[in-house]
Amino acid sequence: MRTQVVIVGGGPSGLLLGQLLHLKGIETVILERKTRDYVLGRIRAGILETGLVDMMREAGVSKRMDTECFIHHGTCISYDGEMFDINFQKLIGENVIVYGQTEVTRDLYDARDTAGCRTVFEVEDVEIRDADTDNPFVTFNVDGSARRIDCDFVAGCDGFHGVSRKTIPDTVLKEYEKVYPFGWLGVLSETPPVHEELIYANSERGFALCSMRNDSLSRYYVQCGLNDDLQEWSDDRFWDELKRRVPEAIADSLVTGPSIEKSIAPLRSFVCEPMRWGRLFLCGDAAHIVPPTGAKGLNTAASDVHYLNEGLVQYYRDGDTHGIDTYSEKALARIWKAERFSWATTNMLHRFPDQSEFDLKMQRAEIESLHYNETAQRWFAQNYVGLPY
Ligand code: RFL
Ligand code: PHB
């Protein structure tokens, strides 16, 4: 079998790339290790930058998003019982939207079905071969039989634990990593959100975040230990801990209820360079990870897709390789800035086990600068809504 672009991974980056290429007449096959239901069951990102919103529109999959999303003009930060708002709209005239990654993924799968594009689920043992030649191919097993697809290019959209990055030889690839000494315990509950905007809370008991999906679905997180056992976090313990980390007035108005999903995610900053090896291009979490504090993971995946789509369209339309030749450089320039923002907000809002009293004073000074300095707020706003592509 032959196609133009094999996309390894049917998460949001693979699906978005597939849809954009399809609209330009470029054929793709997506290989996904899990089932569609499993992919749709993962609760992840909730905040979309304007760049991703525009790409959903360009991809022709924005109908539901445009009617069901919530526009957020700003976000709140709390510390020591104080709470302040950073108003993106007033500061820089831009917004973000609340629309879950689950919904983005569902809309993209539906569009792919309608377009009749091929997705193979439950593939095993994917191997990317000869990516450093002009004739790459991908082998895999499905339903017990071995398959091979020849192609022009391979897009590695298979997340942090995928095979694509590992295909690039160690002599070529350089990895940069920081692992944080804590995780986030997340709870999804069918309760109304506690506040109309998100609240990022720095407290002496650790970080907390009040987020949402819609009017009757809330998403909350508390900073937890890396080795915490989910079984030890009953719903009651979670709500109690959350209330102790947010301002009293917020705690008093919090509506609690049974969790419908509960999970722990470790926090990591990671980038690999380069993001291209011959005819293999890495996209999204396959190439980089940010701690979720800046809401940047899905959004950086989208900016990679933007640059790769542009490069591939230029190649097929004009026979021009400039876009694909500069893909890694352009994508990385934006990613490092998102890494810096995510690292800085993580440092500002979390408690670290080895924090000295001096470190705590520095953290406090950082938050107060953001509270009282409009230039600092503008910098935060520009980064949160997303830097231009
Ligand atoms: P994904 O979503 O991991 O998808 C990769 C897909 O590849 C499949 N796969 C393979 N398929 C075939 N063969 C193999 N060998 C394969 N290995 C893996 C996997 O099954 C999967 O379906 O990567 P992608 O598409 O790059 O998308 C990245 C985003 O999912 C991720 O960056 C965000 O979810 C991060 N993130 C957030 N990002 C935001 O922009 N805003 C947020 O508010 C936000 N909140 C979050 C987050 C991530 C979180 N967790 C759990 C890590 C909150 C959390 C708690
Ligand atoms: C979420 O709603 O899941 C969410 C929102 C903002 C973040 C991280 C996660 O920074």
mmCIF file of N, CA and C and ligand atoms in Angstrom, residues 43-47 184 198 200 209 211-213 219 221 292-296 384, ligand 2:
data_model
loop_
_atom_site.group_PDB
_atom_site.id
_atom_site.type_symbol
_atom_site.label_atom_id
_atom_site.label_comp_id
_atom_site.label_asym_id
_atom_site.label_seq_id
_atom_site.Cartn_x
_atom_site.Cartn_y
_atom_site.Cartn_z
ATOM 1 N N ILE A 43 -8.946 12.769 29.548
ATOM 2 C CA ILE A 43 -9.303 14.150 29.875
ATOM 3 C C ILE A 43 -8.013 14.950 29.953
ATOM 4 N N ARG A 44 -7.883 15.917 29.058
ATOM 5 C CA ARG A 44 -6.642 16.707 29.050
ATOM 6 C C ARG A 44 -6.960 18.194 28.931
ATOM 7 N N ALA A 45 -6.407 18.841 27.923
ATOM 8 C CA ALA A 45 -6.445 20.307 27.855
ATOM 9 C C ALA A 45 -7.848 20.904 27.832
ATOM 10 N N GLY A 46 -7.935 22.140 28.334
ATOM 11 C CA GLY A 46 -9.219 22.823 28.327
ATOM 12 C C GLY A 46 -9.179 24.211 27.698
ATOM 13 N N ILE A 47 -7.985 24.740 27.496
ATOM 14 C CA ILE A 47 -7.868 26.129 27.030
ATOM 15 C C ILE A 47 -7.272 26.169 25.621
ATOM 16 N N TRP A 184 0.109 16.718 39.373
ATOM 17 C CA TRP A 184 -1.217 17.327 39.517
ATOM 18 C C TRP A 184 -2.237 16.207 39.635
ATOM 19 N N LEU A 198 -10.877 31.055 35.177
ATOM 20 C CA LEU A 198 -10.019 30.083 35.851
ATOM 21 C C LEU A 198 -9.330 30.763 37.039
ATOM 22 N N TYR A 200 -5.878 30.295 39.268
ATOM 23 C CA TYR A 200 -4.593 29.638 39.541
ATOM 24 C C TYR A 200 -4.190 30.061 40.944
ATOM 25 N N LEU A 209 -5.805 24.608 40.985
ATOM 26 C CA LEU A 209 -6.392 25.261 39.804
ATOM 27 C C LEU A 209 -7.872 24.938 39.737
ATOM 28 N N SER A 211 -10.768 25.037 37.140
ATOM 29 C CA SER A 211 -11.045 25.206 35.713
ATOM 30 C C SER A 211 -12.431 24.634 35.410
ATOM 31 N N MET A 212 -12.738 24.507 34.148
ATOM 32 C CA MET A 212 -14.109 24.087 33.787
ATOM 33 C C MET A 212 -14.150 23.562 32.360
ATOM 34 N N ARG A 213 -15.240 22.946 31.992
ATOM 35 C CA ARG A 213 -15.495 22.573 30.601
ATOM 36 C C ARG A 213 -16.748 23.283 30.084
ATOM 37 N N ARG A 219 -13.507 21.285 36.203
ATOM 38 C CA ARG A 219 -12.236 20.564 36.258
ATOM 39 C C ARG A 219 -11.365 21.246 37.304
ATOM 40 N N TYR A 221 -7.757 20.925 39.939
ATOM 41 C CA TYR A 221 -6.481 20.232 40.170
ATOM 42 C C TYR A 221 -5.887 20.687 41.493
ATOM 43 N N PRO A 292 1.596 21.638 32.732
ATOM 44 C CA PRO A 292 0.320 22.213 32.273
ATOM 45 C C PRO A 292 -0.017 23.611 32.816
ATOM 46 N N THR A 293 0.806 24.151 33.682
ATOM 47 C CA THR A 293 0.491 25.426 34.337
ATOM 48 C C THR A 293 0.199 26.565 33.355
ATOM 49 N N GLY A 294 0.843 26.584 32.215
ATOM 50 C CA GLY A 294 0.593 27.677 31.260
ATOM 51 C C GLY A 294 -0.460 27.342 30.218
ATOM 52 N N ALA A 295 -1.067 26.140 30.294
ATOM 53 C CA ALA A 295 -2.072 25.674 29.317
ATOM 54 C C ALA A 295 -1.520 25.684 27.893
ATOM 55 N N LYS A 296 -0.293 25.207 27.719
ATOM 56 C CA LYS A 296 0.370 25.350 26.420
ATOM 57 C C LYS A 296 0.534 24.062 25.604
ATOM 58 N N TYR A 384 -0.006 33.922 27.555
ATOM 59 C CA TYR A 384 -1.125 33.030 27.850
ATOM 60 C C TYR A 384 -2.036 32.876 26.623
HETATM 61 C C1 PHB B 2 -7.865 22.289 32.255
HETATM 62 O O1 PHB B 2 -8.990 22.820 32.249
HETATM 63 O O2 PHB B 2 -7.715 21.061 32.185
HETATM 64 C C2 PHB B 2 -6.654 23.151 32.357
HETATM 65 C C3 PHB B 2 -6.797 24.517 32.247
HETATM 66 C C4 PHB B 2 -5.674 25.348 32.370
HETATM 67 C C5 PHB B 2 -4.438 24.771 32.597
HETATM 68 C C6 PHB B 2 -4.285 23.395 32.692
HETATM 69 C C7 PHB B 2 -5.408 22.577 32.577
HETATM 70 O O3 PHB B 2 -3.354 25.579 32.738
#
